[in-house]
Each structure stands twice: as structure tokens, then as C-alpha cells.
PDB file of C-alpha atoms in Angstrom:
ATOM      1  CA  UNK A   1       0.000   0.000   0.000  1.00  0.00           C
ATOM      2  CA  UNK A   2       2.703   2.265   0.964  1.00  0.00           C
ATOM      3  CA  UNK A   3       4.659   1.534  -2.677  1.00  0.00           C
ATOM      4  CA  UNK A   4       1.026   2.226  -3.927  1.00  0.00           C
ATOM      5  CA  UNK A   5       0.829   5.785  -2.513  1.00  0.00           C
ATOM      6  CA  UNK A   6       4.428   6.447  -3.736  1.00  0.00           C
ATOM      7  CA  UNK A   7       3.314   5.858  -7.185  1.00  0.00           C
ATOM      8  CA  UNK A   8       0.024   7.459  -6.765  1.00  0.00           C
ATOM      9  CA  UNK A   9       2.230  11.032  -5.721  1.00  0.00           C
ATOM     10  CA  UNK A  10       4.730  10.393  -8.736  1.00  0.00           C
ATOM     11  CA  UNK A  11       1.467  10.261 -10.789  1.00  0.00           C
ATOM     12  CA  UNK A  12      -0.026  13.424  -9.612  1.00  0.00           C
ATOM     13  CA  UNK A  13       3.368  15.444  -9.753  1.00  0.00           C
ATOM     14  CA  UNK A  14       3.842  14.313 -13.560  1.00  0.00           C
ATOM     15  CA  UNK A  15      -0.140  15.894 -13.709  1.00  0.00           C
ATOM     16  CA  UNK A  16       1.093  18.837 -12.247  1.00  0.00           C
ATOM     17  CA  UNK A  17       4.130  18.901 -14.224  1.00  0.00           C
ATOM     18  CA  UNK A  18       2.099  18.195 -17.364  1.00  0.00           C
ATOM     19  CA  UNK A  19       0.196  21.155 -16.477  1.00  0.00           C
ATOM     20  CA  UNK A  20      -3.067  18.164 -16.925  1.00  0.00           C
ATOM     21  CA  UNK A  21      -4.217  19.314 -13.385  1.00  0.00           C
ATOM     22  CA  UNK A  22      -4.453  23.231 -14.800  1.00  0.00           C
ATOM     23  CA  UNK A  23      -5.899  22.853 -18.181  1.00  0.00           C
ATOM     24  CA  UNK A  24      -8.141  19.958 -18.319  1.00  0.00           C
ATOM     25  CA  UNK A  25     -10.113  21.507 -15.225  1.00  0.00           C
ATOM     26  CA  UNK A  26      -9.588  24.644 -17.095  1.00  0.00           C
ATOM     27  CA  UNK A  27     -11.370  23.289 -20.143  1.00  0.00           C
ATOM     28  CA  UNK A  28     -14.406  21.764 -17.882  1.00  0.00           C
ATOM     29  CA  UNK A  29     -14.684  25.037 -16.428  1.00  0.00           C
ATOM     30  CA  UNK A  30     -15.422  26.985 -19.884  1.00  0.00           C
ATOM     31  CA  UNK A  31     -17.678  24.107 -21.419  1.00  0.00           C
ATOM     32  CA  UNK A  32     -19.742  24.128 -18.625  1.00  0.00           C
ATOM     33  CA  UNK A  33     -20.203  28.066 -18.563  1.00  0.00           C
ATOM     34  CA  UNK A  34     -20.806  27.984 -22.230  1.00  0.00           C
ATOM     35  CA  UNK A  35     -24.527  26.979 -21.792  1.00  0.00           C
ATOM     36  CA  UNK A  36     -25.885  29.073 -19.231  1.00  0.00           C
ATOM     37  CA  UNK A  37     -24.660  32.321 -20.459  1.00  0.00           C
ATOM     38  CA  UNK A  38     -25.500  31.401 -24.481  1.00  0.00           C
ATOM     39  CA  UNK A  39     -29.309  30.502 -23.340  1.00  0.00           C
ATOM     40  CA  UNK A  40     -29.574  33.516 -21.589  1.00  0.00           C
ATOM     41  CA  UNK A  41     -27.922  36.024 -24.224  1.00  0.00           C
ATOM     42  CA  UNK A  42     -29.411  33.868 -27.224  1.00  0.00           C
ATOM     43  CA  UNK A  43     -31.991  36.324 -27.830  1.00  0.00           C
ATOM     44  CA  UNK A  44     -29.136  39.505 -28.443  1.00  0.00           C
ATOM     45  CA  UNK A  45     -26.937  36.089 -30.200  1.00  0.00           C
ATOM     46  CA  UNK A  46     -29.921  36.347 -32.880  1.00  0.00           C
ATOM     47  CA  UNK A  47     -30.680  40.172 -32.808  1.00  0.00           C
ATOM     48  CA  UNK A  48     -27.134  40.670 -33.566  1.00  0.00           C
ATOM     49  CA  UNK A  49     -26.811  38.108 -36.507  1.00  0.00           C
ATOM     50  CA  UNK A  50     -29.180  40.082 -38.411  1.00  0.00           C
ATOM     51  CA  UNK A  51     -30.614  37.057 -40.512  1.00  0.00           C
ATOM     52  CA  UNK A  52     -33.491  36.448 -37.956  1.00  0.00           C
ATOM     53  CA  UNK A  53     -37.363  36.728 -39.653  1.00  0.00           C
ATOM     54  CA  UNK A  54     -39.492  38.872 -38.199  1.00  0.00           C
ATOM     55  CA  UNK A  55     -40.900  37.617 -35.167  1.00  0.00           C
ATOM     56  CA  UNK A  56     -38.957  34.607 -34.193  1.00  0.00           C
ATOM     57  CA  UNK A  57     -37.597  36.568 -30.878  1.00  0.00           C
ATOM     58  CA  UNK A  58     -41.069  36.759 -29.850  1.00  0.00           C
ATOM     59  CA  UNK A  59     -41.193  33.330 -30.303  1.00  0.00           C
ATOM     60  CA  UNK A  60     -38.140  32.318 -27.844  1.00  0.00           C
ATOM     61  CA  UNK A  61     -38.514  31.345 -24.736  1.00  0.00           C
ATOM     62  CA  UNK A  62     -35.639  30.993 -21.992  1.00  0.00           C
ATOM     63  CA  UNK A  63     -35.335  27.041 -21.215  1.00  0.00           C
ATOM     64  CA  UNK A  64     -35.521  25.762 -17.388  1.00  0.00           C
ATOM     65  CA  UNK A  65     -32.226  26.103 -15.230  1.00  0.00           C
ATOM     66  CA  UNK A  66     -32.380  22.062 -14.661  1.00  0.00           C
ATOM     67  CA  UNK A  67     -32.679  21.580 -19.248  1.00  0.00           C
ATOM     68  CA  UNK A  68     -29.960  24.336 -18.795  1.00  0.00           C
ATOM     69  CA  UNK A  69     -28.067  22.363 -16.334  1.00  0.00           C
ATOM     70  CA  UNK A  70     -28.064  18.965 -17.954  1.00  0.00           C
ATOM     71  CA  UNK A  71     -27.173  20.345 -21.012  1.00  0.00           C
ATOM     72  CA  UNK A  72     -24.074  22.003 -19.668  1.00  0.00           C
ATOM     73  CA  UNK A  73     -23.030  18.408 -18.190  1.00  0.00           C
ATOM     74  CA  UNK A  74     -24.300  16.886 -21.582  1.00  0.00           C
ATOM     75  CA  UNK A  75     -21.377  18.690 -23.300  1.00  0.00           C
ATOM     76  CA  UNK A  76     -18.809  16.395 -21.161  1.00  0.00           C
ATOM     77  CA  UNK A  77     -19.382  13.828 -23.437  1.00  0.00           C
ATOM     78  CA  UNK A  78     -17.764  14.655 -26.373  1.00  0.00           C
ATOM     79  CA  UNK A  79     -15.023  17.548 -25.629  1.00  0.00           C
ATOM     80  CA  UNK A  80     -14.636  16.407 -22.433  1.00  0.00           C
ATOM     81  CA  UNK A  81     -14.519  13.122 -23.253  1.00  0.00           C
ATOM     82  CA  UNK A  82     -11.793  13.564 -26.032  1.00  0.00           C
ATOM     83  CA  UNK A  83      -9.690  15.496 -23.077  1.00  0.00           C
ATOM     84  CA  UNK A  84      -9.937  12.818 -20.593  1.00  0.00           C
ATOM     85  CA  UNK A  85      -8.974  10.178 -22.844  1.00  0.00           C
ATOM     86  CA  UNK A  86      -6.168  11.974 -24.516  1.00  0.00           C
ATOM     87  CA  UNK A  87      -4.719  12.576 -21.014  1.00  0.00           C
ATOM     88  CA  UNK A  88      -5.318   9.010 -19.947  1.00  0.00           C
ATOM     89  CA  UNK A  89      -4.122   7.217 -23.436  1.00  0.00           C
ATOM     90  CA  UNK A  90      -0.029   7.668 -22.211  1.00  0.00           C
ATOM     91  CA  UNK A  91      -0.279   6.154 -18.318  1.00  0.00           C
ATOM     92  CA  UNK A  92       0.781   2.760 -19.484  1.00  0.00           C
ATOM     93  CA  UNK A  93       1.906   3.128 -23.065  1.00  0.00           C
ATOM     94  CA  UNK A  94       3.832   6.060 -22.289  1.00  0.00           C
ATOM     95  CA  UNK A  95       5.938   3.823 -19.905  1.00  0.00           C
ATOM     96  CA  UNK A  96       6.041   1.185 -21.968  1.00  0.00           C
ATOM     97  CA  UNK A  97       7.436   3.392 -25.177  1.00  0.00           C
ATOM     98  CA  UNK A  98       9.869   4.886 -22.941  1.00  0.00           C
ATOM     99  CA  UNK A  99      11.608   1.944 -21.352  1.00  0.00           C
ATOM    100  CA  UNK A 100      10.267   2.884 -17.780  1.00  0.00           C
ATOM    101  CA  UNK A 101       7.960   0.058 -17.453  1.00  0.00           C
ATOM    102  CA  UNK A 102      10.507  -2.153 -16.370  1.00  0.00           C
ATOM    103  CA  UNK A 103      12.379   0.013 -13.907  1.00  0.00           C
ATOM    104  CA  UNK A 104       8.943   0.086 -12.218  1.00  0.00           C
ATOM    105  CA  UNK A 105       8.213  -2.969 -12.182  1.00  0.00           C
ATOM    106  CA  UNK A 106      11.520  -3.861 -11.023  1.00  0.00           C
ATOM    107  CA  UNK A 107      10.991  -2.283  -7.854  1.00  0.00           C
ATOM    108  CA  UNK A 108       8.511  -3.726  -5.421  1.00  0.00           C
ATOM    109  CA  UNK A 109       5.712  -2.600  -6.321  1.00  0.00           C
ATOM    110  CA  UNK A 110       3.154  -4.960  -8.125  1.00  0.00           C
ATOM    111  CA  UNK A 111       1.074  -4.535 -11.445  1.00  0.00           C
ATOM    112  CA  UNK A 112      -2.231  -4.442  -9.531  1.00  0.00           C
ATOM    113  CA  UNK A 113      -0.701  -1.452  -7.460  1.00  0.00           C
ATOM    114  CA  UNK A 114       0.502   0.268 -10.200  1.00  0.00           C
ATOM    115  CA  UNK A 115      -2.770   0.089 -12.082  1.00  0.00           C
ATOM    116  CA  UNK A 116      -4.252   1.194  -8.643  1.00  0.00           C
ATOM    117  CA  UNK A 117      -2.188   4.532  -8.684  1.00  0.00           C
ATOM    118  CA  UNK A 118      -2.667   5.668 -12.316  1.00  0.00           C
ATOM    119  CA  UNK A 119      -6.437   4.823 -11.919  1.00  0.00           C
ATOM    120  CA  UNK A 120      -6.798   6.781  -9.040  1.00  0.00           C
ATOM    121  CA  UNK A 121      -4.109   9.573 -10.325  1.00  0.00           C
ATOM    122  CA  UNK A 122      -7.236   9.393 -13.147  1.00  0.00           C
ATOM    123  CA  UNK A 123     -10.195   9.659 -10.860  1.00  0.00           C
ATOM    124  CA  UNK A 124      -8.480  12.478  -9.017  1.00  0.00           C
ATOM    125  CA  UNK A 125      -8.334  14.490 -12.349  1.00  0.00           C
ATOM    126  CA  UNK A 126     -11.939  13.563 -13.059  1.00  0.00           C
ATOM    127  CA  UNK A 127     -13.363  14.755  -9.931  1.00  0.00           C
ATOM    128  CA  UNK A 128     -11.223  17.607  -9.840  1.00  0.00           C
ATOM    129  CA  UNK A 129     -12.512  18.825 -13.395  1.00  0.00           C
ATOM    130  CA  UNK A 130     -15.888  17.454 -13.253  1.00  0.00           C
ATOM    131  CA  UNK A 131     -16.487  18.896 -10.028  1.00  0.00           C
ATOM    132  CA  UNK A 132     -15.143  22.476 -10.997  1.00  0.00           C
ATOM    133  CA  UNK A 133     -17.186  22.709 -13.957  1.00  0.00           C
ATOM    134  CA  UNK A 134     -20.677  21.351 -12.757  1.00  0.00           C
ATOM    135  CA  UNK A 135     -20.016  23.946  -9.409  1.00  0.00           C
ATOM    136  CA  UNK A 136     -19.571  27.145 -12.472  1.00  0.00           C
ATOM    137  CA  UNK A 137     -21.696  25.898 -14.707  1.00  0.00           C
ATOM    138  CA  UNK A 138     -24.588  25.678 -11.724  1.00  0.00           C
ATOM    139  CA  UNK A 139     -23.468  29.075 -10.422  1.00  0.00           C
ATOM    140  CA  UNK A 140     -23.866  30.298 -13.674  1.00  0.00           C
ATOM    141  CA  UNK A 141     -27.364  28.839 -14.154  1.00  0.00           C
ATOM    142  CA  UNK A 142     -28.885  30.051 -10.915  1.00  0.00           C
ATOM    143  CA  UNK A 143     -27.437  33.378 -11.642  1.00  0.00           C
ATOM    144  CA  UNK A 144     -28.656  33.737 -14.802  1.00  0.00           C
ATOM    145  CA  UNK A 145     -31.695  31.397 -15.758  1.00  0.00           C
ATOM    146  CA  UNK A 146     -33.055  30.510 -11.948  1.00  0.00           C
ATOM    147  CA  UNK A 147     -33.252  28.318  -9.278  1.00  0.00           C
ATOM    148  CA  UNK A 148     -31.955  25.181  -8.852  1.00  0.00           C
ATOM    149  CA  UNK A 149     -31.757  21.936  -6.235  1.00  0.00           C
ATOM    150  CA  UNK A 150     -27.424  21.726  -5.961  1.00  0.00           C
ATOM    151  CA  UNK A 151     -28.518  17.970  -4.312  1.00  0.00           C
ATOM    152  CA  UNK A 152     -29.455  17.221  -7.955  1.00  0.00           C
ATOM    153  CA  UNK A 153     -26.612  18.646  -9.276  1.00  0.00           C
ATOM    154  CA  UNK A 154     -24.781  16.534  -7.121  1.00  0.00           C
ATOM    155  CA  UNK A 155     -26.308  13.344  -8.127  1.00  0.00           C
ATOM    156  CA  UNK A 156     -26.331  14.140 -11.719  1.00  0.00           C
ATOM    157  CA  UNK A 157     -23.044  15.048 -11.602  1.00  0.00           C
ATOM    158  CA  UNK A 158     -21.860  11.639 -10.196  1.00  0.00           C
ATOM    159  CA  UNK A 159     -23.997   9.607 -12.695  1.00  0.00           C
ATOM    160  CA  UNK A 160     -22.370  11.347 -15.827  1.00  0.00           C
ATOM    161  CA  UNK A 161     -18.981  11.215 -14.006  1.00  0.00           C
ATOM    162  CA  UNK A 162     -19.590   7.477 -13.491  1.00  0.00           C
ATOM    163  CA  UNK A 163     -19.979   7.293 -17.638  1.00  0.00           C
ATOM    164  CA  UNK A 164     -16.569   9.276 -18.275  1.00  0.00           C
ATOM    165  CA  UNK A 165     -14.757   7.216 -15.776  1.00  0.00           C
ATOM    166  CA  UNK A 166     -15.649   3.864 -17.595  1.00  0.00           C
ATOM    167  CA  UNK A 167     -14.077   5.901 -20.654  1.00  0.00           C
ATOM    168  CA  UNK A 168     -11.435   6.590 -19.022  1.00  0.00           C
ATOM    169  CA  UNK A 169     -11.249   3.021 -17.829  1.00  0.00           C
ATOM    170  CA  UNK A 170     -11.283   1.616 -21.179  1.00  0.00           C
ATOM    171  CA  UNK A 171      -8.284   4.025 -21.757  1.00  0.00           C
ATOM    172  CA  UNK A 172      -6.242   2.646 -19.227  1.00  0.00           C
ATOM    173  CA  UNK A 173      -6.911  -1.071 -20.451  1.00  0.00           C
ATOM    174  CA  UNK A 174      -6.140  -0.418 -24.038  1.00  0.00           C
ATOM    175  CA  UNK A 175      -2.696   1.932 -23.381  1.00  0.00           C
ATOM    176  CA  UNK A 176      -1.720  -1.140 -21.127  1.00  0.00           C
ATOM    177  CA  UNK A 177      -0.997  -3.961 -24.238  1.00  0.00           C
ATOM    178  CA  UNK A 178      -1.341  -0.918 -27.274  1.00  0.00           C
ATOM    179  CA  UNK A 179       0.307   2.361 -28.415  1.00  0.00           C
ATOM    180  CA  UNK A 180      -1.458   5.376 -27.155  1.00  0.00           C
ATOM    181  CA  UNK A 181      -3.128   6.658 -30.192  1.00  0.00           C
ATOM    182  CA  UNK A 182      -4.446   3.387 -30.812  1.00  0.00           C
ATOM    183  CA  UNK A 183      -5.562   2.881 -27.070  1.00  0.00           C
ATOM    184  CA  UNK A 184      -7.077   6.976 -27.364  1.00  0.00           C
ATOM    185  CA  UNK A 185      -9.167   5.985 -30.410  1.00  0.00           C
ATOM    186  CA  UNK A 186     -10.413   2.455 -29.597  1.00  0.00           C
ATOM    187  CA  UNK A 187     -11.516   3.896 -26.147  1.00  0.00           C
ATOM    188  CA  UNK A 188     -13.529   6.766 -27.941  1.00  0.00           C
ATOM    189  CA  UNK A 189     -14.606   3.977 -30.819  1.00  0.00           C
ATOM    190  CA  UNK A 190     -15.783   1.644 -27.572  1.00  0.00           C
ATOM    191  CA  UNK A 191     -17.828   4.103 -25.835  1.00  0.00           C
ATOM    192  CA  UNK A 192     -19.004   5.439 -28.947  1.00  0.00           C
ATOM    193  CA  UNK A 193     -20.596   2.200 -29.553  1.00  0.00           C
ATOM    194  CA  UNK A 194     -22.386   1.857 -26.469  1.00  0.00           C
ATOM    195  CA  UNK A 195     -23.807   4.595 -26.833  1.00  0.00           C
ATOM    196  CA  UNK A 196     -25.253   3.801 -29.987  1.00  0.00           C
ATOM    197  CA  UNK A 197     -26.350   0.565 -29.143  1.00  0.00           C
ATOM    198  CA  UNK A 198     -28.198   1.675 -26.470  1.00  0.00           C
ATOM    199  CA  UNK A 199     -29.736   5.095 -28.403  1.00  0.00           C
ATOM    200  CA  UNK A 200     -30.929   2.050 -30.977  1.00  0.00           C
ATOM    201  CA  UNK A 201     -31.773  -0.543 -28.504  1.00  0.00           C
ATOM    202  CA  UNK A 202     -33.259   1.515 -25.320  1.00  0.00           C
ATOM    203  CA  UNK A 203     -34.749  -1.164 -23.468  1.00  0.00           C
ATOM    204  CA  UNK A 204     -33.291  -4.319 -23.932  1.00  0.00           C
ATOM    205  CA  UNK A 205     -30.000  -2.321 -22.947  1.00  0.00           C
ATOM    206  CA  UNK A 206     -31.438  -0.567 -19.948  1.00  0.00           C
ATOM    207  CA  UNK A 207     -29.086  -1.794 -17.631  1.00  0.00           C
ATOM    208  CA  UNK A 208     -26.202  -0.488 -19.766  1.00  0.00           C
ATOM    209  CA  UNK A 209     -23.580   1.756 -18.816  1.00  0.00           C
ATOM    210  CA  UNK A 210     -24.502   4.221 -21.862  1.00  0.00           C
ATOM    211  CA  UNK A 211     -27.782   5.048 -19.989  1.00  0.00           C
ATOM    212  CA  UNK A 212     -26.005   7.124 -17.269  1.00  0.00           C
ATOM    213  CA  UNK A 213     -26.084  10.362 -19.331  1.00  0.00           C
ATOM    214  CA  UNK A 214     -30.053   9.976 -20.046  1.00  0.00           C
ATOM    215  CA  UNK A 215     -30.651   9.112 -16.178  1.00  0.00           C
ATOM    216  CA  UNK A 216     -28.161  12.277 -15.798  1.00  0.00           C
ATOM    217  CA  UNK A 217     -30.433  14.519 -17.532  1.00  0.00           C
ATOM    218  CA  UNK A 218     -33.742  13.474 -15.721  1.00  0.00           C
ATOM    219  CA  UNK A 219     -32.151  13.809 -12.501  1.00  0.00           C
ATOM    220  CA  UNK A 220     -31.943  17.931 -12.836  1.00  0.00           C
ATOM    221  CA  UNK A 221     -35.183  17.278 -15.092  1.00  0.00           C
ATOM    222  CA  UNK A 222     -37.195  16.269 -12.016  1.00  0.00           C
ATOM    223  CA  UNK A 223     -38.033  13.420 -13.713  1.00  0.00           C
ATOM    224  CA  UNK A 224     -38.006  11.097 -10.999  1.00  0.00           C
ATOM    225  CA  UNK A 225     -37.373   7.220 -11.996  1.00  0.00           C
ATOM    226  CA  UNK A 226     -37.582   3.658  -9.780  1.00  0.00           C
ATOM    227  CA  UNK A 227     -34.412   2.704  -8.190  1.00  0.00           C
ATOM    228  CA  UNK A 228     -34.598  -0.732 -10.492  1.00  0.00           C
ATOM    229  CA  UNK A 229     -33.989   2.573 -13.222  1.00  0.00           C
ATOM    230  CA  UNK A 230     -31.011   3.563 -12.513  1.00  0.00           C
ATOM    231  CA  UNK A 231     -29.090   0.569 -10.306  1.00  0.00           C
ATOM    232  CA  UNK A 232     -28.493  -1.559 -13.127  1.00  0.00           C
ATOM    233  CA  UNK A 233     -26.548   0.860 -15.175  1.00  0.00           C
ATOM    234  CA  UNK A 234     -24.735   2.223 -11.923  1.00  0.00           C
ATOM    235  CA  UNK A 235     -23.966  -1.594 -11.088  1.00  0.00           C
ATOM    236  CA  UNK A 236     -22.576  -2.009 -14.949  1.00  0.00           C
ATOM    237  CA  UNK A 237     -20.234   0.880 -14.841  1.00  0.00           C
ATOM    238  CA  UNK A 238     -18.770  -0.089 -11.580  1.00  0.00           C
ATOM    239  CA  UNK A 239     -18.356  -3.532 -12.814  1.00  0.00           C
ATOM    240  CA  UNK A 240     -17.161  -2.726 -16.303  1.00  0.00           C
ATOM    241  CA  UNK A 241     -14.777   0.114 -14.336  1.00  0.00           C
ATOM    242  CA  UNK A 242     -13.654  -2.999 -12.656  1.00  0.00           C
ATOM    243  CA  UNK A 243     -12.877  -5.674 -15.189  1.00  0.00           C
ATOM    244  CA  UNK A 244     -11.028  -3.086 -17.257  1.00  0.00           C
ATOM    245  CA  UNK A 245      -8.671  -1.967 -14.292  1.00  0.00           C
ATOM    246  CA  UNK A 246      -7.570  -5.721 -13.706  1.00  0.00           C
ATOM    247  CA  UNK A 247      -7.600  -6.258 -17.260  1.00  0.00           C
ATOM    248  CA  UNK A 248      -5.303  -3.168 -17.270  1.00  0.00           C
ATOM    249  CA  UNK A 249      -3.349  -4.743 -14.149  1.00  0.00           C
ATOM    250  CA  UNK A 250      -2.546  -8.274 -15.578  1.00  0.00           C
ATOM    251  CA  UNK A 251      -1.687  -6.449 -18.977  1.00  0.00           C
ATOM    252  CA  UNK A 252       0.818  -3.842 -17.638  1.00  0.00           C
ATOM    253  CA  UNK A 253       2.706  -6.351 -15.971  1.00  0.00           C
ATOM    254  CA  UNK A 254       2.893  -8.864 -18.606  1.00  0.00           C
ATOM    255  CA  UNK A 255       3.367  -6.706 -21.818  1.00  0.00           C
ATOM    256  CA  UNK A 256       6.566  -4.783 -21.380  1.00  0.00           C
ATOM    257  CA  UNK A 257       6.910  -3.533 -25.162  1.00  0.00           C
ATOM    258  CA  UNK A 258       3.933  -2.297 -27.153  1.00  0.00           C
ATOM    259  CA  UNK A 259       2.139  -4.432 -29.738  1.00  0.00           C
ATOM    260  CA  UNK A 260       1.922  -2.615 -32.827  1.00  0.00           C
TER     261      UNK A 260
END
């Protein structure tokens, strides 16, 4: 545990060093101001343009602060997404490329606690950026659009940060045995096509991971939902977030060179 902590402090100064724990929070921060403030000057956004028929400002009306809201943590999924995954795609391959796999390893200090630090180096990162942009992005909306419940912030926060982290998780599993582009795009590819599948195939795939983001939204929608709802795709993150960390594990300690 102690080697494990070691490692997890190396990890966070090479995110410092990296400037990762500056700009990807950075990043979160402005795409989750973006929506408040372009709903509420939308109207002026149109005036302004000039190309706007007579009438259609009339016509506008302001959305809800929780839409607002869940829109704001909507647009985590695809900027955000790229960010987190092209931070993540170097923890193992990175090593690996550079020779410093097996100085590592030849310490003592075990795959599975290895995997443990960069995972939670990754989680730290997540929360850190997630957290900063849902807290300015629901400033932002209460300022500007009206009230809202920060307990639902909270939980939809936690829901859509459960979906990025099994992103990020496939990250870590493919940059253990693959190069990091290739790890970076599969990951993307991966969660791509879950959420497809389950956008096509809504209920049979109920239970998937991919629903977090719609259960997201309806948690600042007020649209309340059964427990049996929601506890099946929670239980399928954690467990996918699971099988690829100690896929990630066994992989980092038996692949020392990359694949292709």
C-alpha cells in the first residue's frame, strides 16, 4: 500500500508537471459556462446576426435552469470526453514506449498497485474537473436562468462522471498492451458504440452503462425514476470500471513492449 501511494504522488506530480491538473479543469470550467450564459444572451446572439425573420424573438422562450443544467453536463461527453482520454491514453503506453515500465516494475511494487495509482491519479483528475465545472456551470445557471436543487446537481453530476470514468477506464486497459493513439481511439470507438447501441436498442439495454447520461439529464429534469432505473446501469459501470482496471493490471505487468 505504501509503494502504492508512492506511485500514486509520482502520478499526480507528472499531472502537475504536465500542467493536466491546470488545463483539463480549465477546459471543464469553460464548457460548462458555455450553456448558461448562451441561453440567456441567445436572444441579443440572434438580434445581432441580423438574418433572424421577423418575429422569431417573440417566439423564444428561456429554457428551465435544470434543461440548462443537464445540457451544460451533456457537453462532457464529447469535448470532455476527447480530453480525458487523450490525457489518460499515455499512463501505461507512455511507460512502456519509454523503457520505464521495467524500472517500475523492477521495484517492489506490483502490477495491480501500479494500475491502482494511475487509476486513481485518473479519478483524481476527473473529480477535480468534473467537479469544478458542474459547481460554475450551476453558479452560472442560478445566476442567470433561476433556481436550482445543488442535491441534484450533485447526483447528476456523479452519474455522468460514473460514464466518463468507464471511458477513461477503457483508456487505461487499451494503453496497457497498445500504443497510445491506438488505445485513445479504440476507447472513444468503444464508448461510442455503447452509446449507440443503447440510443438504438433503449430497453433491452437498460441496464447499460450508456444510460447514465439519459438518467443524468432526468435527474436535474425532475423526472423522478424507480431505483430498479437507474441501479443496473450504476452496477454495470462499476463492474465494467472494474474488469477493465484488472484487465489493465494483468496487462501492464505482462506486456513490457507495445504491440503494434
Amino acid at each position: 500500500m505504501r509503494n502504492a501511494l508512492i506511485f500514486y504522488r509520482k502520478e499526480m506530480l507528472e499531472a502537475v508537471r504536465s500542467y493536466k491538473l491546470l488545463w483539463i479543469p480549465v477546459v471543464f470550467i469553460i464548457l460548462g459556462m458555455m450553456q448558461p450564459i448562451s441561453a440567456y444572451y441567445m436572444p441579443e446572439i440572434l438580434r445581432m446576426s441580423g438574418d433572424v425573420p421577423p418575429g422569431m424573438l417573440e417566439l423564444y422562450e428561456m429554457p428551465g435552469a435544470g434543461e440548462v443544467m443537464a445540457k451544460s453536463i451533456g457537453q462532457y461527453g464529447t469535448v470532455g470526453l476527447l480530453v480525458l482520454a487523450l490525457s489518460a491514453m499515455n499512463s501505461f503506453a507512455g511507460e512502456r514506449e519509454g523503457g520505464a515500465a521495467e524500472l517500475v516494475l523492477a521495484r517492489p511494487l506490483t502490477p495491480f498497485a501500479a494500475a491502482s495509482a494511475k487509476w486513481l491519479a485518473q479519478l483524481t483528475l476527473l473529480a477535480l474537473s468534473l467537479g469544478l465545472g458542474a459547481a460554475f456551470a450551476g453558479y452560472y445557471t442560478i445566476r442567470l436562468i433561476g433556481s436550482l436543487s445543488w442535491s441534484a446537481v450533485l447526483a447528476a453530476s456523479a452519474l455522468y462522471g460514473l460514464w466518463l470514468m468507464c471511458a477513461v477506464s477503457l483508456t487505461l486497459l487499451f494503453s496497457a498492451c497498445l500504443r497510445a493513439p491506438a488505445a485513445a481511439f479504440l476507447s472513444l470507438a468503444a464508448a461510442a458504440g455503447l452509446a449507440l447501441l443503447h440510443s438504438l436498442l433503449p430497453r433491452p439495454l437498460n441496464w447499460s452503462p450508456a444510460a447514465l447520461p439519459q438518467l443524468s439529464a432526468q435527474a436535474l429534469t425532475q423526472q423522478t425514476a424507480a431505483p430498479a432505473v437507474w441501479i443496473f446501469p450504476v452496477l454495470s459501470g462499476i463492474a465494467l470500471i472494474v474488469l477493465c482496471f484488472l484487465g489493465a493490471s494483468l496487462s501492464f505487468g505482462r506486456n513490457k513492449l507495445p504491440r503494434f
